[in-house]
């Protein structure tokens, strides 16, 4: 239990607790803020409230409710999360879900369209495009699960507090990544088809 709830349960103000125990108001405020105080200060409080000093110490400093606020984030997840955005603003969970749905939907539509094509070579090329879209959807899905597990979404406790503003470098890096990924995807599809 916190000192504040303990004090309020006894219907006392901070000033009254300081007066009764002979402690300074600042010591009472520090104790209420969650800081530890000396054993002598605890002894003065215990004498003022006619209780055992060890019992008072256990009540004030023991955690009654387990918390799971701390989530250890592996280094590879931190590197992926920080490096992925090139210093720009992060997407929300809703936006990432929308990207996942679009990738999978695009894969289904492109795969269905491959049956309308007359040429076998063209149909295989179109099916490869569907596979690339499906793999992209899978990667986005894995990204979602990792961010859910480690609570990395904007506004959650483990996320970066404030995204850095976008600069021309971050925008250029994003376009370069998409350009290189597109060129590699087309080259891979051409290599597999031929």
mmCIF file with all atom_site columns, C-alpha atoms in Angstrom:
data_model
loop_
_atom_site.group_PDB
_atom_site.id
_atom_site.type_symbol
_atom_site.label_atom_id
_atom_site.label_alt_id
_atom_site.label_comp_id
_atom_site.label_asym_id
_atom_site.label_entity_id
_atom_site.label_seq_id
_atom_site.pdbx_PDB_ins_code
_atom_site.Cartn_x
_atom_site.Cartn_y
_atom_site.Cartn_z
_atom_site.occupancy
_atom_site.B_iso_or_equiv
_atom_site.pdbx_formal_charge
_atom_site.auth_seq_id
_atom_site.auth_comp_id
_atom_site.auth_asym_id
_atom_site.auth_atom_id
_atom_site.pdbx_PDB_model_num
ATOM 1   C CA . UNK A 1 1   ? 0.000  0.000   0.000   1.00 0.00 ? 1   UNK A CA 1
ATOM 2   C CA . UNK A 1 2   ? 1.292  3.480   -0.725  1.00 0.00 ? 2   UNK A CA 1
ATOM 3   C CA . UNK A 1 3   ? 1.948  6.001   2.007   1.00 0.00 ? 3   UNK A CA 1
ATOM 4   C CA . UNK A 1 4   ? -0.660 8.315   0.514   1.00 0.00 ? 4   UNK A CA 1
ATOM 5   C CA . UNK A 1 5   ? -3.442 5.726   0.745   1.00 0.00 ? 5   UNK A CA 1
ATOM 6   C CA . UNK A 1 6   ? -2.269 4.803   4.232   1.00 0.00 ? 6   UNK A CA 1
ATOM 7   C CA . UNK A 1 7   ? -2.348 8.512   5.253   1.00 0.00 ? 7   UNK A CA 1
ATOM 8   C CA . UNK A 1 8   ? -5.762 9.109   3.631   1.00 0.00 ? 8   UNK A CA 1
ATOM 9   C CA . UNK A 1 9   ? -7.170 6.010   5.315   1.00 0.00 ? 9   UNK A CA 1
ATOM 10  C CA . UNK A 1 10  ? -6.291 7.649   8.648   1.00 0.00 ? 10  UNK A CA 1
ATOM 11  C CA . UNK A 1 11  ? -7.878 10.945  7.420   1.00 0.00 ? 11  UNK A CA 1
ATOM 12  C CA . UNK A 1 12  ? -4.710 13.003  7.939   1.00 0.00 ? 12  UNK A CA 1
ATOM 13  C CA . UNK A 1 13  ? -3.058 15.725  5.904   1.00 0.00 ? 13  UNK A CA 1
ATOM 14  C CA . UNK A 1 14  ? 0.653  15.751  5.089   1.00 0.00 ? 14  UNK A CA 1
ATOM 15  C CA . UNK A 1 15  ? 1.153  18.666  7.458   1.00 0.00 ? 15  UNK A CA 1
ATOM 16  C CA . UNK A 1 16  ? -0.596 16.838  10.297  1.00 0.00 ? 16  UNK A CA 1
ATOM 17  C CA . UNK A 1 17  ? 1.551  13.699  9.742   1.00 0.00 ? 17  UNK A CA 1
ATOM 18  C CA . UNK A 1 18  ? 4.700  15.847  9.805   1.00 0.00 ? 18  UNK A CA 1
ATOM 19  C CA . UNK A 1 19  ? 3.547  17.562  12.997  1.00 0.00 ? 19  UNK A CA 1
ATOM 20  C CA . UNK A 1 20  ? 2.627  14.308  14.761  1.00 0.00 ? 20  UNK A CA 1
ATOM 21  C CA . UNK A 1 21  ? 5.847  12.492  13.835  1.00 0.00 ? 21  UNK A CA 1
ATOM 22  C CA . UNK A 1 22  ? 8.246  15.414  14.185  1.00 0.00 ? 22  UNK A CA 1
ATOM 23  C CA . UNK A 1 23  ? 9.445  14.961  10.592  1.00 0.00 ? 23  UNK A CA 1
ATOM 24  C CA . UNK A 1 24  ? 9.777  17.721  8.056   1.00 0.00 ? 24  UNK A CA 1
ATOM 25  C CA . UNK A 1 25  ? 6.999  18.231  5.527   1.00 0.00 ? 25  UNK A CA 1
ATOM 26  C CA . UNK A 1 26  ? 9.526  17.523  2.767   1.00 0.00 ? 26  UNK A CA 1
ATOM 27  C CA . UNK A 1 27  ? 10.278 14.068  4.245   1.00 0.00 ? 27  UNK A CA 1
ATOM 28  C CA . UNK A 1 28  ? 6.571  13.252  4.338   1.00 0.00 ? 28  UNK A CA 1
ATOM 29  C CA . UNK A 1 29  ? 6.214  14.435  0.716   1.00 0.00 ? 29  UNK A CA 1
ATOM 30  C CA . UNK A 1 30  ? 9.196  12.315  -0.366  1.00 0.00 ? 30  UNK A CA 1
ATOM 31  C CA . UNK A 1 31  ? 7.708  9.282   1.336   1.00 0.00 ? 31  UNK A CA 1
ATOM 32  C CA . UNK A 1 32  ? 4.390  9.904   -0.378  1.00 0.00 ? 32  UNK A CA 1
ATOM 33  C CA . UNK A 1 33  ? 6.143  10.248  -3.746  1.00 0.00 ? 33  UNK A CA 1
ATOM 34  C CA . UNK A 1 34  ? 7.450  6.704   -3.318  1.00 0.00 ? 34  UNK A CA 1
ATOM 35  C CA . UNK A 1 35  ? 10.991 7.446   -2.163  1.00 0.00 ? 35  UNK A CA 1
ATOM 36  C CA . UNK A 1 36  ? 12.541 5.503   0.666   1.00 0.00 ? 36  UNK A CA 1
ATOM 37  C CA . UNK A 1 37  ? 13.259 7.344   3.885   1.00 0.00 ? 37  UNK A CA 1
ATOM 38  C CA . UNK A 1 38  ? 15.686 6.532   6.673   1.00 0.00 ? 38  UNK A CA 1
ATOM 39  C CA . UNK A 1 39  ? 14.918 3.971   9.343   1.00 0.00 ? 39  UNK A CA 1
ATOM 40  C CA . UNK A 1 40  ? 14.891 6.782   11.913  1.00 0.00 ? 40  UNK A CA 1
ATOM 41  C CA . UNK A 1 41  ? 12.118 8.547   9.978   1.00 0.00 ? 41  UNK A CA 1
ATOM 42  C CA . UNK A 1 42  ? 10.120 5.326   9.819   1.00 0.00 ? 42  UNK A CA 1
ATOM 43  C CA . UNK A 1 43  ? 10.662 4.849   13.563  1.00 0.00 ? 43  UNK A CA 1
ATOM 44  C CA . UNK A 1 44  ? 9.296  8.382   14.190  1.00 0.00 ? 44  UNK A CA 1
ATOM 45  C CA . UNK A 1 45  ? 6.234  7.633   12.056  1.00 0.00 ? 45  UNK A CA 1
ATOM 46  C CA . UNK A 1 46  ? 5.666  4.324   13.812  1.00 0.00 ? 46  UNK A CA 1
ATOM 47  C CA . UNK A 1 47  ? 5.909  5.987   17.245  1.00 0.00 ? 47  UNK A CA 1
ATOM 48  C CA . UNK A 1 48  ? 3.452  8.701   16.186  1.00 0.00 ? 48  UNK A CA 1
ATOM 49  C CA . UNK A 1 49  ? 0.905  6.123   14.994  1.00 0.00 ? 49  UNK A CA 1
ATOM 50  C CA . UNK A 1 50  ? 1.641  3.592   17.750  1.00 0.00 ? 50  UNK A CA 1
ATOM 51  C CA . UNK A 1 51  ? 2.543  0.755   15.420  1.00 0.00 ? 51  UNK A CA 1
ATOM 52  C CA . UNK A 1 52  ? 5.529  -1.520  14.903  1.00 0.00 ? 52  UNK A CA 1
ATOM 53  C CA . UNK A 1 53  ? 8.225  0.038   12.693  1.00 0.00 ? 53  UNK A CA 1
ATOM 54  C CA . UNK A 1 54  ? 8.864  -3.252  10.830  1.00 0.00 ? 54  UNK A CA 1
ATOM 55  C CA . UNK A 1 55  ? 5.169  -3.666  10.117  1.00 0.00 ? 55  UNK A CA 1
ATOM 56  C CA . UNK A 1 56  ? 4.966  -0.070  8.870   1.00 0.00 ? 56  UNK A CA 1
ATOM 57  C CA . UNK A 1 57  ? 8.005  -0.606  6.639   1.00 0.00 ? 57  UNK A CA 1
ATOM 58  C CA . UNK A 1 58  ? 6.508  -3.771  5.143   1.00 0.00 ? 58  UNK A CA 1
ATOM 59  C CA . UNK A 1 59  ? 3.186  -2.026  4.524   1.00 0.00 ? 59  UNK A CA 1
ATOM 60  C CA . UNK A 1 60  ? 4.746  0.989   2.825   1.00 0.00 ? 60  UNK A CA 1
ATOM 61  C CA . UNK A 1 61  ? 7.413  -0.706  0.710   1.00 0.00 ? 61  UNK A CA 1
ATOM 62  C CA . UNK A 1 62  ? 5.903  -4.082  -0.151  1.00 0.00 ? 62  UNK A CA 1
ATOM 63  C CA . UNK A 1 63  ? 4.154  -4.434  -3.496  1.00 0.00 ? 63  UNK A CA 1
ATOM 64  C CA . UNK A 1 64  ? 0.724  -5.951  -3.056  1.00 0.00 ? 64  UNK A CA 1
ATOM 65  C CA . UNK A 1 65  ? -0.154 -6.175  -6.743  1.00 0.00 ? 65  UNK A CA 1
ATOM 66  C CA . UNK A 1 66  ? 2.113  -7.779  -9.328  1.00 0.00 ? 66  UNK A CA 1
ATOM 67  C CA . UNK A 1 67  ? 2.668  -5.670  -12.398 1.00 0.00 ? 67  UNK A CA 1
ATOM 68  C CA . UNK A 1 68  ? 3.696  -6.666  -15.887 1.00 0.00 ? 68  UNK A CA 1
ATOM 69  C CA . UNK A 1 69  ? 4.593  -3.185  -17.092 1.00 0.00 ? 69  UNK A CA 1
ATOM 70  C CA . UNK A 1 70  ? 8.167  -4.105  -17.904 1.00 0.00 ? 70  UNK A CA 1
ATOM 71  C CA . UNK A 1 71  ? 8.601  -6.017  -21.130 1.00 0.00 ? 71  UNK A CA 1
ATOM 72  C CA . UNK A 1 72  ? 12.147 -6.984  -22.065 1.00 0.00 ? 72  UNK A CA 1
ATOM 73  C CA . UNK A 1 73  ? 12.633 -6.261  -25.756 1.00 0.00 ? 73  UNK A CA 1
ATOM 74  C CA . UNK A 1 74  ? 15.302 -8.299  -27.559 1.00 0.00 ? 74  UNK A CA 1
ATOM 75  C CA . UNK A 1 75  ? 18.038 -6.375  -29.319 1.00 0.00 ? 75  UNK A CA 1
ATOM 76  C CA . UNK A 1 76  ? 17.049 -7.596  -32.798 1.00 0.00 ? 76  UNK A CA 1
ATOM 77  C CA . UNK A 1 77  ? 13.497 -6.296  -32.273 1.00 0.00 ? 77  UNK A CA 1
ATOM 78  C CA . UNK A 1 78  ? 14.781 -2.893  -31.116 1.00 0.00 ? 78  UNK A CA 1
ATOM 79  C CA . UNK A 1 79  ? 17.123 -2.655  -34.117 1.00 0.00 ? 79  UNK A CA 1
ATOM 80  C CA . UNK A 1 80  ? 14.352 -3.668  -36.511 1.00 0.00 ? 80  UNK A CA 1
ATOM 81  C CA . UNK A 1 81  ? 11.893 -1.241  -34.951 1.00 0.00 ? 81  UNK A CA 1
ATOM 82  C CA . UNK A 1 82  ? 14.292 1.722   -34.904 1.00 0.00 ? 82  UNK A CA 1
ATOM 83  C CA . UNK A 1 83  ? 15.830 1.104   -38.310 1.00 0.00 ? 83  UNK A CA 1
ATOM 84  C CA . UNK A 1 84  ? 12.622 0.339   -40.155 1.00 0.00 ? 84  UNK A CA 1
ATOM 85  C CA . UNK A 1 85  ? 11.197 3.833   -40.036 1.00 0.00 ? 85  UNK A CA 1
ATOM 86  C CA . UNK A 1 86  ? 14.292 5.807   -41.065 1.00 0.00 ? 86  UNK A CA 1
ATOM 87  C CA . UNK A 1 87  ? 13.615 8.278   -38.288 1.00 0.00 ? 87  UNK A CA 1
ATOM 88  C CA . UNK A 1 88  ? 10.111 9.133   -39.506 1.00 0.00 ? 88  UNK A CA 1
ATOM 89  C CA . UNK A 1 89  ? 6.750  8.730   -37.786 1.00 0.00 ? 89  UNK A CA 1
ATOM 90  C CA . UNK A 1 90  ? 5.597  5.198   -37.055 1.00 0.00 ? 90  UNK A CA 1
ATOM 91  C CA . UNK A 1 91  ? 2.429  3.670   -38.460 1.00 0.00 ? 91  UNK A CA 1
ATOM 92  C CA . UNK A 1 92  ? -0.389 2.789   -36.094 1.00 0.00 ? 92  UNK A CA 1
ATOM 93  C CA . UNK A 1 93  ? -1.646 -0.749  -35.563 1.00 0.00 ? 93  UNK A CA 1
ATOM 94  C CA . UNK A 1 94  ? -4.775 0.021   -37.563 1.00 0.00 ? 94  UNK A CA 1
ATOM 95  C CA . UNK A 1 95  ? -2.704 1.181   -40.544 1.00 0.00 ? 95  UNK A CA 1
ATOM 96  C CA . UNK A 1 96  ? -0.586 -1.970  -40.421 1.00 0.00 ? 96  UNK A CA 1
ATOM 97  C CA . UNK A 1 97  ? -3.716 -4.148  -40.312 1.00 0.00 ? 97  UNK A CA 1
ATOM 98  C CA . UNK A 1 98  ? -4.999 -2.301  -43.377 1.00 0.00 ? 98  UNK A CA 1
ATOM 99  C CA . UNK A 1 99  ? -1.710 -2.952  -45.207 1.00 0.00 ? 99  UNK A CA 1
ATOM 100 C CA . UNK A 1 100 ? -1.924 -6.641  -44.278 1.00 0.00 ? 100 UNK A CA 1
ATOM 101 C CA . UNK A 1 101 ? -5.480 -6.914  -45.611 1.00 0.00 ? 101 UNK A CA 1
ATOM 102 C CA . UNK A 1 102 ? -4.540 -5.079  -48.812 1.00 0.00 ? 102 UNK A CA 1
ATOM 103 C CA . UNK A 1 103 ? -1.540 -7.372  -49.433 1.00 0.00 ? 103 UNK A CA 1
ATOM 104 C CA . UNK A 1 104 ? -3.563 -10.559 -48.943 1.00 0.00 ? 104 UNK A CA 1
ATOM 105 C CA . UNK A 1 105 ? -6.516 -9.195  -50.928 1.00 0.00 ? 105 UNK A CA 1
ATOM 106 C CA . UNK A 1 106 ? -4.224 -8.158  -53.764 1.00 0.00 ? 106 UNK A CA 1
ATOM 107 C CA . UNK A 1 107 ? -2.630 -11.627 -53.755 1.00 0.00 ? 107 UNK A CA 1
ATOM 108 C CA . UNK A 1 108 ? -6.050 -13.318 -54.048 1.00 0.00 ? 108 UNK A CA 1
ATOM 109 C CA . UNK A 1 109 ? -7.186 -11.013 -56.856 1.00 0.00 ? 109 UNK A CA 1
ATOM 110 C CA . UNK A 1 110 ? -3.952 -11.371 -58.823 1.00 0.00 ? 110 UNK A CA 1
ATOM 111 C CA . UNK A 1 111 ? -3.961 -15.158 -58.398 1.00 0.00 ? 111 UNK A CA 1
ATOM 112 C CA . UNK A 1 112 ? -7.584 -15.337 -59.618 1.00 0.00 ? 112 UNK A CA 1
ATOM 113 C CA . UNK A 1 113 ? -6.696 -13.100 -62.558 1.00 0.00 ? 113 UNK A CA 1
ATOM 114 C CA . UNK A 1 114 ? -3.894 -15.488 -63.552 1.00 0.00 ? 114 UNK A CA 1
ATOM 115 C CA . UNK A 1 115 ? -6.517 -18.023 -64.691 1.00 0.00 ? 115 UNK A CA 1
ATOM 116 C CA . UNK A 1 116 ? -7.903 -15.489 -67.188 1.00 0.00 ? 116 UNK A CA 1
ATOM 117 C CA . UNK A 1 117 ? -4.577 -15.162 -68.994 1.00 0.00 ? 117 UNK A CA 1
ATOM 118 C CA . UNK A 1 118 ? -4.150 -17.325 -72.110 1.00 0.00 ? 118 UNK A CA 1
ATOM 119 C CA . UNK A 1 119 ? -0.346 -17.666 -72.162 1.00 0.00 ? 119 UNK A CA 1
ATOM 120 C CA . UNK A 1 120 ? 1.290  -20.064 -69.687 1.00 0.00 ? 120 UNK A CA 1
ATOM 121 C CA . UNK A 1 121 ? 4.362  -17.880 -69.303 1.00 0.00 ? 121 UNK A CA 1
ATOM 122 C CA . UNK A 1 122 ? 2.259  -14.802 -68.546 1.00 0.00 ? 122 UNK A CA 1
ATOM 123 C CA . UNK A 1 123 ? 0.072  -16.790 -66.136 1.00 0.00 ? 123 UNK A CA 1
ATOM 124 C CA . UNK A 1 124 ? 3.187  -17.956 -64.258 1.00 0.00 ? 124 UNK A CA 1
ATOM 125 C CA . UNK A 1 125 ? 4.472  -14.395 -64.088 1.00 0.00 ? 125 UNK A CA 1
ATOM 126 C CA . UNK A 1 126 ? 1.134  -13.174 -62.730 1.00 0.00 ? 126 UNK A CA 1
ATOM 127 C CA . UNK A 1 127 ? 1.087  -16.014 -60.169 1.00 0.00 ? 127 UNK A CA 1
ATOM 128 C CA . UNK A 1 128 ? 4.580  -15.007 -59.049 1.00 0.00 ? 128 UNK A CA 1
ATOM 129 C CA . UNK A 1 129 ? 3.220  -11.510 -58.470 1.00 0.00 ? 129 UNK A CA 1
ATOM 130 C CA . UNK A 1 130 ? 0.504  -13.066 -56.290 1.00 0.00 ? 130 UNK A CA 1
ATOM 131 C CA . UNK A 1 131 ? 3.157  -14.983 -54.329 1.00 0.00 ? 131 UNK A CA 1
ATOM 132 C CA . UNK A 1 132 ? 5.147  -11.778 -53.761 1.00 0.00 ? 132 UNK A CA 1
ATOM 133 C CA . UNK A 1 133 ? 2.007  -10.009 -52.479 1.00 0.00 ? 133 UNK A CA 1
ATOM 134 C CA . UNK A 1 134 ? 1.206  -12.970 -50.221 1.00 0.00 ? 134 UNK A CA 1
ATOM 135 C CA . UNK A 1 135 ? 4.753  -13.008 -48.797 1.00 0.00 ? 135 UNK A CA 1
ATOM 136 C CA . UNK A 1 136 ? 4.469  -9.243  -48.186 1.00 0.00 ? 136 UNK A CA 1
ATOM 137 C CA . UNK A 1 137 ? 1.210  -9.870  -46.295 1.00 0.00 ? 137 UNK A CA 1
ATOM 138 C CA . UNK A 1 138 ? 2.926  -12.559 -44.217 1.00 0.00 ? 138 UNK A CA 1
ATOM 139 C CA . UNK A 1 139 ? 5.819  -10.226 -43.355 1.00 0.00 ? 139 UNK A CA 1
ATOM 140 C CA . UNK A 1 140 ? 3.372  -7.503  -42.287 1.00 0.00 ? 140 UNK A CA 1
ATOM 141 C CA . UNK A 1 141 ? 1.476  -10.083 -40.199 1.00 0.00 ? 141 UNK A CA 1
ATOM 142 C CA . UNK A 1 142 ? 4.703  -11.141 -38.446 1.00 0.00 ? 142 UNK A CA 1
ATOM 143 C CA . UNK A 1 143 ? 5.512  -7.464  -37.881 1.00 0.00 ? 143 UNK A CA 1
ATOM 144 C CA . UNK A 1 144 ? 2.086  -6.998  -36.255 1.00 0.00 ? 144 UNK A CA 1
ATOM 145 C CA . UNK A 1 145 ? 2.573  -9.975  -33.930 1.00 0.00 ? 145 UNK A CA 1
ATOM 146 C CA . UNK A 1 146 ? 6.039  -8.797  -32.862 1.00 0.00 ? 146 UNK A CA 1
ATOM 147 C CA . UNK A 1 147 ? 4.740  -5.296  -32.098 1.00 0.00 ? 147 UNK A CA 1
ATOM 148 C CA . UNK A 1 148 ? 1.782  -6.731  -30.172 1.00 0.00 ? 148 UNK A CA 1
ATOM 149 C CA . UNK A 1 149 ? 4.005  -9.011  -28.119 1.00 0.00 ? 149 UNK A CA 1
ATOM 150 C CA . UNK A 1 150 ? 6.502  -6.312  -27.142 1.00 0.00 ? 150 UNK A CA 1
ATOM 151 C CA . UNK A 1 151 ? 3.986  -3.411  -26.949 1.00 0.00 ? 151 UNK A CA 1
ATOM 152 C CA . UNK A 1 152 ? 5.793  -1.238  -29.486 1.00 0.00 ? 152 UNK A CA 1
ATOM 153 C CA . UNK A 1 153 ? 2.825  0.612   -30.954 1.00 0.00 ? 153 UNK A CA 1
ATOM 154 C CA . UNK A 1 154 ? 2.819  4.421   -30.702 1.00 0.00 ? 154 UNK A CA 1
ATOM 155 C CA . UNK A 1 155 ? 1.363  5.442   -27.355 1.00 0.00 ? 155 UNK A CA 1
ATOM 156 C CA . UNK A 1 156 ? 2.171  2.199   -25.525 1.00 0.00 ? 156 UNK A CA 1
ATOM 157 C CA . UNK A 1 157 ? 4.642  2.124   -22.661 1.00 0.00 ? 157 UNK A CA 1
ATOM 158 C CA . UNK A 1 158 ? 7.509  0.468   -24.530 1.00 0.00 ? 158 UNK A CA 1
ATOM 159 C CA . UNK A 1 159 ? 7.251  2.596   -27.656 1.00 0.00 ? 159 UNK A CA 1
ATOM 160 C CA . UNK A 1 160 ? 9.514  5.490   -28.448 1.00 0.00 ? 160 UNK A CA 1
ATOM 161 C CA . UNK A 1 161 ? 8.144  8.544   -26.685 1.00 0.00 ? 161 UNK A CA 1
ATOM 162 C CA . UNK A 1 162 ? 8.068  11.025  -29.532 1.00 0.00 ? 162 UNK A CA 1
ATOM 163 C CA . UNK A 1 163 ? 8.791  10.261  -33.180 1.00 0.00 ? 163 UNK A CA 1
ATOM 164 C CA . UNK A 1 164 ? 11.467 12.361  -34.765 1.00 0.00 ? 164 UNK A CA 1
ATOM 165 C CA . UNK A 1 165 ? 10.338 14.748  -37.489 1.00 0.00 ? 165 UNK A CA 1
ATOM 166 C CA . UNK A 1 166 ? 10.694 13.577  -41.077 1.00 0.00 ? 166 UNK A CA 1
ATOM 167 C CA . UNK A 1 167 ? 13.702 14.944  -42.880 1.00 0.00 ? 167 UNK A CA 1
ATOM 168 C CA . UNK A 1 168 ? 14.731 14.788  -46.513 1.00 0.00 ? 168 UNK A CA 1
ATOM 169 C CA . UNK A 1 169 ? 17.162 11.997  -45.565 1.00 0.00 ? 169 UNK A CA 1
ATOM 170 C CA . UNK A 1 170 ? 14.462 9.797   -44.057 1.00 0.00 ? 170 UNK A CA 1
ATOM 171 C CA . UNK A 1 171 ? 12.149 10.356  -47.029 1.00 0.00 ? 171 UNK A CA 1
ATOM 172 C CA . UNK A 1 172 ? 14.988 9.630   -49.497 1.00 0.00 ? 172 UNK A CA 1
ATOM 173 C CA . UNK A 1 173 ? 15.883 6.464   -47.572 1.00 0.00 ? 173 UNK A CA 1
ATOM 174 C CA . UNK A 1 174 ? 12.260 5.257   -47.688 1.00 0.00 ? 174 UNK A CA 1
ATOM 175 C CA . UNK A 1 175 ? 12.001 5.830   -51.445 1.00 0.00 ? 175 UNK A CA 1
ATOM 176 C CA . UNK A 1 176 ? 15.366 4.133   -52.008 1.00 0.00 ? 176 UNK A CA 1
ATOM 177 C CA . UNK A 1 177 ? 14.230 1.100   -49.995 1.00 0.00 ? 177 UNK A CA 1
ATOM 178 C CA . UNK A 1 178 ? 10.993 0.772   -51.956 1.00 0.00 ? 178 UNK A CA 1
ATOM 179 C CA . UNK A 1 179 ? 12.802 1.265   -55.272 1.00 0.00 ? 179 UNK A CA 1
ATOM 180 C CA . UNK A 1 180 ? 15.430 -1.383  -54.466 1.00 0.00 ? 180 UNK A CA 1
ATOM 181 C CA . UNK A 1 181 ? 12.778 -3.808  -53.161 1.00 0.00 ? 181 UNK A CA 1
ATOM 182 C CA . UNK A 1 182 ? 10.719 -3.316  -56.332 1.00 0.00 ? 182 UNK A CA 1
ATOM 183 C CA . UNK A 1 183 ? 13.717 -3.845  -58.624 1.00 0.00 ? 183 UNK A CA 1
ATOM 184 C CA . UNK A 1 184 ? 14.749 -6.970  -56.703 1.00 0.00 ? 184 UNK A CA 1
ATOM 185 C CA . UNK A 1 185 ? 11.178 -8.307  -56.805 1.00 0.00 ? 185 UNK A CA 1
ATOM 186 C CA . UNK A 1 186 ? 10.893 -7.829  -60.561 1.00 0.00 ? 186 UNK A CA 1
ATOM 187 C CA . UNK A 1 187 ? 14.361 -9.349  -61.112 1.00 0.00 ? 187 UNK A CA 1
ATOM 188 C CA . UNK A 1 188 ? 13.461 -12.361 -58.952 1.00 0.00 ? 188 UNK A CA 1
ATOM 189 C CA . UNK A 1 189 ? 10.171 -12.916 -60.780 1.00 0.00 ? 189 UNK A CA 1
ATOM 190 C CA . UNK A 1 190 ? 11.916 -12.639 -64.152 1.00 0.00 ? 190 UNK A CA 1
ATOM 191 C CA . UNK A 1 191 ? 14.623 -15.080 -63.060 1.00 0.00 ? 191 UNK A CA 1
ATOM 192 C CA . UNK A 1 192 ? 12.050 -17.625 -61.793 1.00 0.00 ? 192 UNK A CA 1
ATOM 193 C CA . UNK A 1 193 ? 9.884  -17.394 -64.904 1.00 0.00 ? 193 UNK A CA 1
ATOM 194 C CA . UNK A 1 194 ? 12.741 -17.676 -67.400 1.00 0.00 ? 194 UNK A CA 1
#
